[in-house]
Short mmCIF file of C-alpha atoms in Angstrom, two decimals:
data_model
loop_
_atom_site.label_atom_id
_atom_site.label_comp_id
_atom_site.label_asym_id
_atom_site.label_seq_id
_atom_site.Cartn_x
_atom_site.Cartn_y
_atom_site.Cartn_z
CA MET A 1 -5.46 -11.49 0.96
CA ARG A 2 -3.66 -10.05 -1.22
CA ARG A 3 -4.60 -7.57 -3.65
CA LEU A 4 -6.21 -9.48 -6.86
CA ILE A 5 -6.49 -7.62 -9.99
CA THR A 6 -9.90 -8.13 -10.64
CA THR A 7 -10.93 -7.14 -6.87
CA ALA A 8 -11.57 -4.24 -5.53
CA ALA A 9 -9.70 -4.13 -2.03
CA VAL A 10 -11.20 -2.27 1.08
CA ALA A 11 -9.54 -1.72 4.61
CA THR A 12 -11.38 -2.11 7.72
CA ALA A 13 -10.72 0.65 11.02
CA ALA A 14 -10.86 -0.02 15.03
CA ALA A 15 -11.58 1.78 17.84
CA LEU A 16 -9.66 3.56 20.19
CA ALA A 17 -10.59 3.75 23.99
CA LEU A 18 -9.00 7.60 24.66
CA THR A 19 -7.98 7.15 28.76
CA SER A 20 -6.70 10.50 30.81
CA CYS A 21 -5.61 10.64 34.05
CA GLY A 22 -7.17 12.57 36.73
CA THR A 23 -5.18 15.54 38.99
CA THR A 24 -5.91 17.26 42.31
CA GLU A 25 -6.20 19.96 40.38
CA PRO A 26 -8.26 19.80 37.66
CA ALA A 27 -7.75 22.65 34.57
CA ALA A 28 -10.67 24.83 34.96
CA ASP A 29 -11.27 24.17 31.08
CA ASP A 30 -10.88 20.33 31.22
CA ALA A 31 -14.74 19.22 30.95
CA ALA A 32 -14.71 21.64 27.77
CA PRO A 33 -14.78 20.46 24.06
CA LYS A 34 -12.10 20.28 22.60
CA LYS A 35 -11.99 23.82 19.84
CA ARG A 36 -12.30 22.30 16.54
CA ASP A 37 -11.19 24.92 13.49
CA GLU A 38 -12.59 25.98 10.49
CA ALA A 39 -14.90 24.03 8.21
CA ILE A 40 -12.97 22.34 5.57
CA THR A 41 -14.42 21.98 2.13
CA LEU A 42 -12.68 19.00 0.09
CA THR A 43 -12.92 17.36 -3.48
CA ASP A 44 -12.59 13.50 -3.57
CA ALA A 45 -11.36 11.70 -6.09
CA SER A 46 -14.75 10.91 -7.50
CA GLY A 47 -15.43 14.93 -7.90
CA THR A 48 -17.43 14.78 -4.51
CA GLU A 49 -17.39 17.93 -2.75
CA VAL A 50 -17.25 16.97 1.06
CA LYS A 51 -17.63 19.21 3.73
CA LEU A 52 -16.31 18.85 7.20
CA ASP A 53 -16.78 21.02 10.54
CA GLY A 54 -13.01 20.81 10.89
CA PRO A 55 -9.89 18.41 10.91
CA ALA A 56 -11.28 15.05 11.19
CA GLU A 57 -10.08 13.20 14.28
CA LYS A 58 -12.10 10.25 13.99
CA VAL A 59 -11.34 8.45 11.20
CA VAL A 60 -12.23 5.14 9.16
CA GLY A 61 -10.39 3.60 6.41
CA THR A 62 -11.65 1.02 4.15
CA GLU A 63 -8.36 -0.13 2.08
CA TRP A 64 -4.94 -0.65 3.59
CA HIS A 65 -3.38 2.34 1.28
CA GLU A 66 -5.26 4.89 3.07
CA VAL A 67 -4.99 3.47 6.36
CA GLU A 68 -1.19 3.25 5.62
CA LEU A 69 -1.36 7.13 4.95
CA LEU A 70 -3.47 7.93 7.65
CA VAL A 71 -1.12 6.31 10.70
CA SER A 72 2.06 8.01 8.85
CA LEU A 73 0.11 11.61 9.39
CA GLY A 74 0.02 10.67 13.19
CA VAL A 75 -3.73 9.85 12.84
CA ASP A 76 -4.93 6.54 14.21
CA PRO A 77 -8.04 5.21 12.77
CA VAL A 78 -10.44 4.22 14.82
CA GLY A 79 -11.98 1.46 12.68
CA VAL A 80 -9.95 -0.38 9.53
CA ALA A 81 -11.08 -3.15 7.29
CA ASP A 82 -9.59 -6.65 7.82
CA VAL A 83 -7.35 -5.25 11.01
CA LYS A 84 -4.99 -8.92 10.62
CA GLY A 85 -4.80 -8.83 7.00
CA TYR A 86 -3.16 -4.91 7.68
CA LYS A 87 -0.71 -5.98 10.14
CA THR A 88 0.59 -9.21 8.36
CA TRP A 89 0.69 -7.17 5.38
CA ASP A 90 1.79 -3.82 5.77
CA GLN A 91 4.94 -3.63 8.58
CA ALA A 92 6.57 -1.04 7.31
CA VAL A 93 3.82 1.38 9.20
CA PRO A 94 2.55 -0.57 11.82
CA LEU A 95 -0.89 0.27 13.30
CA LYS A 96 -0.12 1.86 16.75
CA ASN A 97 -3.69 1.59 18.69
CA ASP A 98 -6.32 -1.15 18.53
CA PRO A 99 -8.71 -0.07 15.77
CA LYS A 100 -12.10 -1.59 15.42
CA ASP A 101 -12.19 -4.49 12.82
CA ILE A 102 -15.16 -3.43 10.29
CA GLY A 103 -15.31 -6.43 8.23
CA THR A 104 -13.52 -6.85 4.78
CA ARG A 105 -11.86 -4.23 2.76
CA GLY A 106 -14.76 -5.26 -0.13
CA GLU A 107 -17.13 -5.06 2.43
CA PRO A 108 -17.54 -3.30 5.57
CA SER A 109 -20.06 -3.60 8.22
CA MET A 110 -22.23 -0.59 7.76
CA ASP A 111 -23.00 -1.32 11.33
CA THR A 112 -20.03 -1.63 12.81
CA VAL A 113 -19.20 1.61 11.00
CA ALA A 114 -22.03 3.41 12.42
CA ALA A 115 -21.38 2.56 15.61
CA LEU A 116 -17.81 4.04 15.68
CA ALA A 117 -19.63 7.60 15.31
CA PRO A 118 -16.94 8.68 12.70
CA ASP A 119 -15.96 12.17 12.04
CA LEU A 120 -14.81 10.77 8.74
CA ILE A 121 -14.97 7.47 6.23
CA VAL A 122 -12.00 7.25 4.17
CA ALA A 123 -13.15 4.77 1.26
CA SER A 124 -11.36 3.27 -1.95
CA THR A 125 -12.65 4.48 -5.42
CA ASP A 126 -12.19 0.33 -5.64
CA LEU A 127 -15.35 0.16 -3.16
CA PRO A 128 -18.85 -1.05 -4.63
CA PRO A 129 -20.52 2.67 -5.26
CA ALA A 130 -23.41 1.02 -3.55
CA ALA A 131 -21.40 0.71 -0.24
CA VAL A 132 -19.90 4.02 -0.58
CA LYS A 133 -23.57 5.93 -0.62
CA GLN A 134 -24.34 3.81 2.57
CA LEU A 135 -21.53 4.92 4.10
CA ARG A 136 -22.15 8.40 3.36
CA GLU A 137 -25.19 8.15 5.29
CA ILE A 138 -23.31 7.90 8.32
CA ALA A 139 -20.46 10.08 8.06
CA PRO A 140 -19.01 12.24 5.32
CA VAL A 141 -16.79 9.92 2.88
CA ILE A 142 -13.35 10.83 0.97
CA GLU A 143 -13.42 8.70 -2.12
CA VAL A 144 -9.77 8.24 -2.88
CA ARG A 145 -8.25 6.82 -5.78
CA SER A 146 -5.36 3.82 -4.66
CA ALA A 147 -3.45 3.75 -7.68
CA ASP A 148 -3.74 5.27 -10.98
CA ALA A 149 -0.99 3.50 -13.76
CA SER A 150 -0.29 7.12 -15.89
CA ASP A 151 1.40 8.50 -12.32
CA PRO A 152 1.56 6.06 -9.74
CA LEU A 153 3.89 8.39 -7.46
CA GLY A 154 1.99 11.48 -7.97
CA ARG A 155 -1.20 9.66 -7.55
CA MET A 156 0.44 8.54 -4.03
CA THR A 157 1.59 12.08 -3.45
CA LYS A 158 -2.11 13.90 -4.08
CA ASN A 159 -3.87 11.13 -1.66
CA LEU A 160 -1.41 11.94 1.09
CA ASP A 161 -2.10 15.74 0.83
CA LEU A 162 -6.10 15.44 0.18
CA LEU A 163 -5.83 13.25 3.93
CA ALA A 164 -3.25 15.57 5.32
CA GLU A 165 -6.21 18.68 4.51
CA ALA A 166 -8.57 16.14 5.89
CA THR A 167 -7.27 15.42 9.22
CA GLY A 168 -5.10 18.93 9.25
CA THR A 169 -1.98 17.23 9.56
CA THR A 170 0.11 19.38 6.31
CA GLU A 171 3.11 19.96 8.06
CA ARG A 172 3.63 16.78 8.62
CA ALA A 173 2.44 15.26 4.72
CA GLY A 174 5.56 17.60 4.18
CA GLU A 175 7.80 16.38 6.02
CA ILE A 176 6.64 12.92 4.98
CA LYS A 177 7.29 13.99 0.93
CA LYS A 178 10.70 15.52 1.79
CA GLY A 179 12.07 11.83 3.44
CA PHE A 180 10.70 10.06 0.49
CA GLU A 181 12.67 12.22 -1.86
CA ALA A 182 15.69 11.98 0.13
CA LYS A 183 15.22 8.02 0.31
CA LEU A 184 14.99 7.59 -3.36
CA LYS A 185 18.28 9.95 -4.02
CA GLU A 186 19.82 7.99 -1.58
CA GLY A 187 18.80 4.56 -2.90
CA ALA A 188 19.86 5.28 -6.64
CA LYS A 189 23.23 6.72 -5.43
CA ALA A 190 24.36 3.38 -3.28
CA LEU A 191 22.63 1.40 -6.60
CA ALA A 192 25.14 3.49 -8.75
CA ASP A 193 28.08 3.05 -6.98
CA ALA A 194 27.68 -0.43 -6.61
CA GLY A 195 27.65 -0.61 -11.00
CA LEU A 196 23.61 -1.18 -11.03
CA ASP A 197 22.76 1.88 -12.70
CA GLY A 198 20.74 0.94 -15.96
CA ALA A 199 20.83 -2.56 -14.32
CA SER A 200 17.55 -4.91 -16.05
CA PHE A 201 15.24 -5.48 -13.23
CA ALA A 202 11.60 -7.75 -12.86
CA PHE A 203 9.75 -7.82 -9.42
CA ALA A 204 6.77 -9.66 -9.04
CA ASP A 205 4.81 -11.35 -6.71
CA GLY A 206 2.42 -14.57 -7.34
CA TYR A 207 -0.13 -17.08 -5.48
CA ASP A 208 -0.64 -20.63 -5.64
CA ILE A 209 -4.25 -21.74 -5.03
CA SER A 210 -5.23 -25.29 -5.88
CA ASN A 211 -2.03 -26.19 -7.54
CA GLN A 212 -2.38 -23.53 -10.09
CA VAL A 213 0.55 -20.84 -9.97
CA SER A 214 -0.50 -17.46 -11.15
CA LEU A 215 2.55 -14.70 -11.27
CA ARG A 216 2.08 -11.08 -11.29
CA PRO A 217 4.67 -9.01 -13.22
CA TYR A 218 4.56 -4.75 -11.43
CA THR A 219 5.10 -3.17 -14.74
CA SER A 220 6.67 0.50 -14.95
CA GLY A 221 2.83 1.60 -14.69
CA SER A 222 3.18 -0.17 -10.81
CA LEU A 223 3.96 1.84 -8.12
CA ILE A 224 6.70 -0.16 -7.56
CA GLY A 225 7.82 -0.20 -10.71
CA ALA A 226 7.60 3.79 -10.21
CA VAL A 227 10.21 3.59 -7.20
CA ASN A 228 12.27 1.06 -8.59
CA GLU A 229 12.73 4.04 -12.30
CA LYS A 230 13.31 6.70 -9.90
CA LEU A 231 16.54 4.00 -8.53
CA GLY A 232 17.93 3.69 -11.65
CA LEU A 233 16.53 0.13 -12.72
CA ARG A 234 15.37 -0.45 -15.73
CA ASN A 235 11.95 -2.49 -15.74
CA ALA A 236 12.63 -5.64 -17.80
CA TRP A 237 8.64 -6.62 -18.29
CA THR A 238 6.72 -6.15 -21.40
CA VAL A 239 3.82 -7.54 -20.57
CA GLU A 240 0.74 -5.09 -20.24
CA GLY A 241 -0.30 -3.68 -16.66
CA ASP A 242 -3.85 -2.78 -16.01
CA LYS A 243 -4.49 1.05 -16.06
CA ASP A 244 -4.84 1.32 -12.21
CA TYR A 245 -2.59 -0.61 -10.47
CA GLY A 246 0.36 -1.67 -13.29
CA LEU A 247 -0.08 -5.04 -12.99
CA GLY A 248 0.35 -7.79 -15.35
CA THR A 249 -0.36 -11.58 -15.16
CA THR A 250 2.04 -14.19 -16.66
CA ASP A 251 2.85 -17.65 -15.67
CA VAL A 252 6.49 -19.85 -15.08
CA GLU A 253 6.52 -19.92 -19.15
CA GLY A 254 6.24 -16.57 -18.70
CA LEU A 255 9.51 -15.82 -16.98
CA THR A 256 11.54 -17.26 -20.16
CA ARG A 257 11.23 -14.10 -21.99
CA LEU A 258 12.98 -11.87 -19.64
CA PRO A 259 17.02 -10.92 -20.75
CA ALA A 260 19.20 -13.64 -19.04
CA GLU A 261 20.91 -11.11 -17.40
CA VAL A 262 17.70 -9.98 -15.43
CA ARG A 263 17.77 -8.99 -11.46
CA PHE A 264 14.73 -10.90 -9.95
CA ALA A 265 12.94 -9.82 -6.91
CA TYR A 266 9.83 -10.61 -5.13
CA ILE A 267 7.80 -10.60 -2.21
CA GLY A 268 5.82 -12.77 -0.25
CA ASN A 269 4.36 -13.75 3.23
CA ASP A 270 4.66 -16.43 5.81
CA GLY A 271 1.14 -15.38 7.11
CA ASP A 272 -0.19 -16.27 3.63
CA LYS A 273 1.03 -19.66 2.64
CA SER A 274 -0.60 -19.08 -1.02
CA SER A 275 1.88 -16.04 -1.35
CA THR A 276 4.96 -18.10 -1.70
CA PRO A 277 5.30 -20.38 -4.69
CA PHE A 278 8.78 -19.41 -5.89
CA THR A 279 9.70 -21.18 -2.83
CA GLY A 280 7.18 -23.87 -2.96
CA ALA A 281 5.61 -25.04 -6.28
CA LEU A 282 8.30 -23.34 -8.04
CA ALA A 283 11.19 -24.41 -6.63
CA GLY A 284 11.61 -28.38 -8.00
CA ASP A 285 9.83 -27.05 -11.51
CA LYS A 286 12.35 -27.69 -14.58
CA VAL A 287 11.27 -24.28 -16.23
CA TRP A 288 12.01 -22.29 -13.36
CA THR A 289 15.04 -23.90 -12.19
CA SER A 290 16.54 -23.95 -15.75
CA LEU A 291 16.37 -19.77 -16.19
CA PRO A 292 19.11 -18.06 -16.02
CA PHE A 293 19.01 -15.93 -13.58
CA VAL A 294 17.49 -18.25 -11.49
CA LYS A 295 20.79 -19.86 -12.18
CA LYS A 296 23.17 -17.11 -11.57
CA ASP A 297 21.33 -17.11 -8.07
CA HIS A 298 19.87 -13.43 -8.99
CA VAL A 299 16.84 -14.01 -7.54
CA HIS A 300 15.98 -12.07 -4.11
CA ARG A 301 13.04 -12.72 -1.81
CA LEU A 302 12.19 -9.04 0.03
CA PRO A 303 11.48 -9.25 3.39
CA ASP A 304 8.30 -9.56 4.44
CA GLY A 305 5.53 -7.13 5.36
CA VAL A 306 5.77 -4.62 2.64
CA TRP A 307 2.72 -3.52 1.30
CA MET A 308 3.22 -3.58 -2.65
CA PHE A 309 0.22 -0.95 -2.84
CA GLY A 310 1.34 1.15 0.27
CA GLY A 311 2.47 4.65 0.91
CA PRO A 312 5.99 6.44 1.31
CA GLY A 313 6.52 4.29 4.20
CA SER A 314 5.99 1.04 2.69
CA MET A 315 8.03 2.27 -0.17
CA GLU A 316 11.02 3.56 1.63
CA ARG A 317 10.95 0.12 3.50
CA TYR A 318 11.27 -1.24 -0.59
CA VAL A 319 13.83 1.12 -0.96
CA ASP A 320 15.70 -0.16 1.52
CA ALA A 321 15.16 -3.73 0.73
CA VAL A 322 15.76 -3.44 -2.69
CA VAL A 323 18.96 -1.61 -2.28
CA GLY A 324 20.09 -4.48 0.41
CA GLU A 325 19.65 -7.16 -1.66
CA LEU A 326 21.51 -5.80 -4.62
CA THR A 327 24.65 -4.59 -3.40
CA LYS A 328 25.41 -7.37 -0.74
#
């Protein structure tokens, strides 16, 4: 299920079994415990000081944003919230192992998490404080603020750096950041070469529940909105977004306030039928079909599996998708 504006989002984690091959001449230190680096002290998004014995290896993630960052850093979480949902919505950075499903993103199973005996639990600040308190009784917990509409890209980068420090993967984080910046520049150039620098652009998603269609504009305070601006696109939404995710709310009538020349893009998912109102409930709607950008065929459905609240991996896939659609 996708993130709703009013609900907390939580990620699950799963256990990874490690196997090793025997040899006829085992090394003398094969059975010796793996040496860990010096202790690490971090301050998380809640202001809590977190102490680790060394780089965390067995990590549980309660929100997909943080899970994606861990996988990007080369850390396969042993536990993930709603594994099936992650695989449906975040295909840009797929899980490389078979983690234990720890429950829903809003309500992880404490017993399941405890059974994994993690070195570290990464929890979103969207998670209820009571749940975080219980998790801290199991293992060290780093709370991560998944989004901040005042600086979406800066927040994403800070989260990456925090988890990299906790897992001893700062070098990999540096490579990820350089690759992302290069992708933004590449995308901006491609759009400029196509005469689309400064083009009016609106991105949204929507859902159809009980025959009631709701649409979510991604304002300039959203992660998607911030990426669009880096690409040289002008955000056409005038609605106000929430303080964290930069998401607004409207209905099909609200789309009439978009400029006639706007390019409109959206993401749905065939694995979640409620998420495709643009090709479902709205397909025969007179308001929708009368919109200038619909008549001009300036509506673009981006590929499934780009998590709109993810990390650099998802955003790179998004850049490729947007540039590909607008320049084809």
